[in-house]
Amino acid sequence: MAVSGSGAAGGVRPDLEQVFRVHYARVVAVAARVLGSRDQAEDVAQEVFLSFGRSSVSAAEAGGWLSVAAAHTALNLLRSGRRRASREVAAADGAQAVPDVADAVVVREEHQRVRTALSRLPRKQAVALLLRHSGLSYADVAAALGMSPGSVGTTVRRAESALREELNRHASPE
Amino acid sequence: MRLRSDRHHPTDGVLRRLVDEPAGVADADRAHVATCPACLAGLEAVRADARVAGAALGASPRVAAPAGVDVDTAWARLASAGPAGRAAAPARRGRWVAGLRRPAVAALGVVLVLSGAGVAAANDWLPIFRTERVAPVAVTETDLVALPDLSAFGDLEVTGEPEPSAVPDAATAEERSGLVLPEVGELPTGVTGDPTYQVVDQVSAVFTFSAAKAAQAAAATGEALPTPPPGLDGSSVRLQAGPAAAAVWVQPSGVPVLAVGRAVAPTASSDGVPFETVRDYLLSLPGLPADVAAQLRAFTEEPTTLPLPVPADLVTTAETEVAGQPATVLASRDGTMAGVVWVEDGVVTGVAGAVSTDEVLAVARGLR
């Protein structure tokens, strides 16, 4: 069978759609845990799948790879957009004069604290924490991060302990 | 055992796993923790932190269940942001192929080769197509959908699976369909790699004319039902198409870009009055769209003429010759898609794709 050499569209993999359909919800969920926003999480998912489409990661490893990529991309976004995001939140607070505004503010503030705490965790701890809380098994987290299953528990435990401390610290009035 | 478990307090990591994946923790460790006050206290602290983290990470009302995610829309977004070139303008191609996929096509037995690829393509393109469904493109689709409105004149029973199934290779496709798949000489520019293979098993539709139903349908359009020929009421016509096999080249983004396939040409037979009688009577019925009528009229006129229910506002047709046989060229008006179909010895062969008319003809004439 003759194969034309020209016009190949950048080497994007043919199983992209199948992988996308299987893993999209999970990828969005991982990113949403970091960002607290569905819209932002879906943006992250688009970026992650575009990268995946250009990669040669095997389909068997796709789930772990995508989850890790979602966590990293979302955490990166958190870091780069933290200042901007807090300004936006402040602006939104002023604009939203709805009855449950008090509740909304509390939720937003709590989320801001979680994001701040996440962004201060060592990256590997943060990613392991996110993957585990997104439903990946210890074995899956281990495979995705290249760790031994035994050390996943230790890493997640450290992350949770640090997260609690960060949350407590930021919860107390300054 | 006892000595050993007393000596070793499991690590915090083991305690953490005990919280939510206890099956992954060694029996000895579990046994130890169950009877060790220090470890039980540690486990409680680990559990509390895990709970706080779980609440913090899942607390946002905006982080709803993943079930709320619209995967189709998201995929359409990704596909439209995908690689340039032939992946461009997928919506228009999708619309055309989705049209071919309509039940009407199968029901009238004009499925042909394109549908094998077309159905597969429509499956892939459907999400893209869906994003377009609010656009005012429905005129032709209405016509296509109107085709099974033959069910307004009787009972239509479709048997067989009109969906294609993927098979691993050409040999399997040929074995299951009983057809020889032609080999492609040179692929058009931009079409690369190995094809995937699809098979559609034989599909048949039995249309049983009902004078009572037809009278109702006619009354709905405000006209009287022409008197049915004697013996027509309750008689059946059987329309049959397939099996079919196709080789489909898929764009790296997942969009099908070229299909070459064969199908056993559609046939019609009847158990009572001759098919031509049923056909002519159907043609006289009020409410049958003109183009559908023309296609129905063509059904048995010429073995080389296929009644393709193409959406006329999107697709042009022309006559040509392939391998010494008269062939029909189809081209989308926007130039994004072309196909060619011909019949030889009761077998339909077709080539179609997101290519130009020249390219599709080059592939068709280069088949071996």
mmCIF file of C-alpha atoms in Angstrom, chain A residues 1-4 6-9 11-14 16-17 20-21 24-25 28-29 32-33 36-38 42-43 46 49-50 107-108 110-111 114 118 129-130 132-133 137-139 149-150 153-154 156-157 160-161 163-164 167, chain B residues 11-13 16-17 20-21 45-46 49-50 52-54 56-57 59-66 68-69 71-72 74-75 77-78 81 83-84 124 127 184-193 195 197 249 251-254:
data_model
loop_
_atom_site.group_PDB
_atom_site.id
_atom_site.type_symbol
_atom_site.label_atom_id
_atom_site.label_comp_id
_atom_site.label_asym_id
_atom_site.label_seq_id
_atom_site.Cartn_x
_atom_site.Cartn_y
_atom_site.Cartn_z
ATOM 1 C CA MET A 1 0.000 0.000 0.000
ATOM 2 C CA ALA A 2 1.529 3.298 -1.054
ATOM 3 C CA VAL A 3 1.829 5.839 1.672
ATOM 4 C CA SER A 4 2.033 9.492 0.857
ATOM 5 C CA SER A 6 3.414 14.777 2.600
ATOM 6 C CA GLY A 7 0.621 16.363 4.542
ATOM 7 C CA ALA A 8 0.846 14.174 7.618
ATOM 8 C CA ALA A 9 -0.818 16.318 10.229
ATOM 9 C CA GLY A 11 1.912 13.046 13.955
ATOM 10 C CA VAL A 12 -1.242 13.161 16.058
ATOM 11 C CA ARG A 13 -2.231 9.724 17.250
ATOM 12 C CA PRO A 14 -5.227 7.909 15.799
ATOM 13 C CA LEU A 16 -7.036 10.079 20.451
ATOM 14 C CA GLU A 17 -10.807 10.129 20.380
ATOM 15 C CA PHE A 20 -10.458 11.146 25.105
ATOM 16 C CA ARG A 21 -13.877 9.627 25.640
ATOM 17 C CA TYR A 24 -12.040 13.055 29.749
ATOM 18 C CA ALA A 25 -14.241 13.147 32.852
ATOM 19 C CA VAL A 28 -11.526 17.345 34.229
ATOM 20 C CA ALA A 29 -12.125 16.091 37.764
ATOM 21 C CA ALA A 32 -11.201 20.854 38.944
ATOM 22 C CA ARG A 33 -9.949 19.663 42.337
ATOM 23 C CA GLY A 36 -12.234 24.774 41.872
ATOM 24 C CA SER A 37 -13.695 25.783 38.537
ATOM 25 C CA ARG A 38 -15.248 23.503 35.958
ATOM 26 C CA GLU A 42 -12.104 21.908 30.964
ATOM 27 C CA ASP A 43 -9.575 24.337 29.502
ATOM 28 C CA GLN A 46 -8.125 20.471 26.324
ATOM 29 C CA PHE A 49 -5.353 16.031 25.492
ATOM 30 C CA LEU A 50 -3.658 18.118 22.826
ATOM 31 C CA VAL A 107 -16.933 28.818 49.796
ATOM 32 C CA ARG A 108 -14.708 30.998 47.669
ATOM 33 C CA GLU A 110 -12.150 28.289 51.581
ATOM 34 C CA HIS A 111 -11.231 27.452 48.063
ATOM 35 C CA VAL A 114 -7.084 25.151 49.535
ATOM 36 C CA LEU A 118 -1.876 23.062 47.350
ATOM 37 C CA LEU A 129 -2.624 13.650 46.730
ATOM 38 C CA LEU A 130 -4.727 14.774 43.781
ATOM 39 C CA ARG A 132 -5.475 9.459 45.044
ATOM 40 C CA HIS A 133 -8.405 11.758 45.812
ATOM 41 C CA SER A 137 -5.656 3.222 43.238
ATOM 42 C CA TYR A 138 -2.345 3.133 45.057
ATOM 43 C CA ALA A 139 -0.962 0.924 42.316
ATOM 44 C CA PRO A 149 3.156 1.364 45.832
ATOM 45 C CA GLY A 150 4.477 1.391 49.384
ATOM 46 C CA GLY A 153 0.865 5.952 51.155
ATOM 47 C CA THR A 154 3.767 7.815 52.740
ATOM 48 C CA VAL A 156 -0.108 11.000 50.363
ATOM 49 C CA ARG A 157 0.061 10.977 54.155
ATOM 50 C CA GLU A 160 -2.490 15.491 53.797
ATOM 51 C CA SER A 161 -0.676 16.392 56.972
ATOM 52 C CA LEU A 163 -2.395 20.408 53.711
ATOM 53 C CA ARG A 164 -4.145 20.340 57.087
ATOM 54 C CA LEU A 167 -5.424 25.113 56.013
ATOM 55 C CA THR B 11 4.828 3.310 58.802
ATOM 56 C CA ASP B 12 2.448 6.258 58.429
ATOM 57 C CA GLY B 13 2.243 5.323 54.772
ATOM 58 C CA ARG B 16 -2.697 5.836 55.313
ATOM 59 C CA ARG B 17 -3.368 2.959 52.953
ATOM 60 C CA ASP B 20 -8.916 3.657 52.065
ATOM 61 C CA GLU B 21 -7.292 0.574 50.540
ATOM 62 C CA ALA B 45 -4.952 10.968 63.119
ATOM 63 C CA VAL B 46 -4.191 9.762 59.597
ATOM 64 C CA ASP B 49 -6.271 14.329 57.924
ATOM 65 C CA ALA B 50 -7.418 12.251 54.983
ATOM 66 C CA VAL B 52 -9.994 17.024 55.820
ATOM 67 C CA ALA B 53 -8.062 16.712 52.565
ATOM 68 C CA GLY B 54 -10.950 14.897 50.902
ATOM 69 C CA ALA B 56 -11.041 20.386 50.907
ATOM 70 C CA LEU B 57 -10.365 18.894 47.497
ATOM 71 C CA ALA B 59 -15.665 20.867 48.563
ATOM 72 C CA SER B 60 -16.321 23.168 45.669
ATOM 73 C CA PRO B 61 -19.886 23.049 44.432
ATOM 74 C CA ARG B 62 -18.426 23.674 40.994
ATOM 75 C CA VAL B 63 -16.522 20.423 41.108
ATOM 76 C CA ALA B 64 -19.628 18.455 40.377
ATOM 77 C CA ALA B 65 -19.720 14.782 39.510
ATOM 78 C CA PRO B 66 -17.794 14.007 36.332
ATOM 79 C CA GLY B 68 -22.020 16.314 34.363
ATOM 80 C CA VAL B 69 -19.201 16.706 31.874
ATOM 81 C CA VAL B 71 -17.786 14.815 26.552
ATOM 82 C CA ASP B 72 -19.265 15.251 23.081
ATOM 83 C CA ALA B 74 -15.522 18.787 24.626
ATOM 84 C CA TRP B 75 -14.405 16.376 21.920
ATOM 85 C CA ARG B 77 -13.816 21.448 20.697
ATOM 86 C CA LEU B 78 -10.630 19.414 20.706
ATOM 87 C CA ALA B 81 -8.605 22.740 17.549
ATOM 88 C CA PRO B 83 -4.270 19.592 13.336
ATOM 89 C CA ALA B 84 -4.820 21.767 10.318
ATOM 90 C CA ASP B 124 -16.762 9.636 14.575
ATOM 91 C CA PRO B 127 -20.094 14.983 18.017
ATOM 92 C CA VAL B 184 -5.341 1.129 -3.485
ATOM 93 C CA GLY B 185 -2.436 2.159 -5.677
ATOM 94 C CA GLU B 186 -1.414 5.620 -4.604
ATOM 95 C CA LEU B 187 -3.065 7.495 -1.786
ATOM 96 C CA PRO B 188 -3.979 11.150 -2.172
ATOM 97 C CA THR B 189 -1.685 13.707 -0.568
ATOM 98 C CA GLY B 190 -2.315 13.950 3.132
ATOM 99 C CA VAL B 191 -3.800 10.487 3.453
ATOM 100 C CA THR B 192 -1.280 8.326 5.214
ATOM 101 C CA GLY B 193 -0.864 5.172 7.209
ATOM 102 C CA PRO B 195 -6.486 1.772 6.893
ATOM 103 C CA TYR B 197 -11.357 -2.234 8.057
ATOM 104 C CA TRP B 249 -8.137 5.803 6.416
ATOM 105 C CA GLN B 251 -6.986 11.274 10.149
ATOM 106 C CA PRO B 252 -4.627 11.350 13.127
ATOM 107 C CA SER B 253 -7.246 13.412 14.909
ATOM 108 C CA GLY B 254 -9.671 10.514 14.488
#
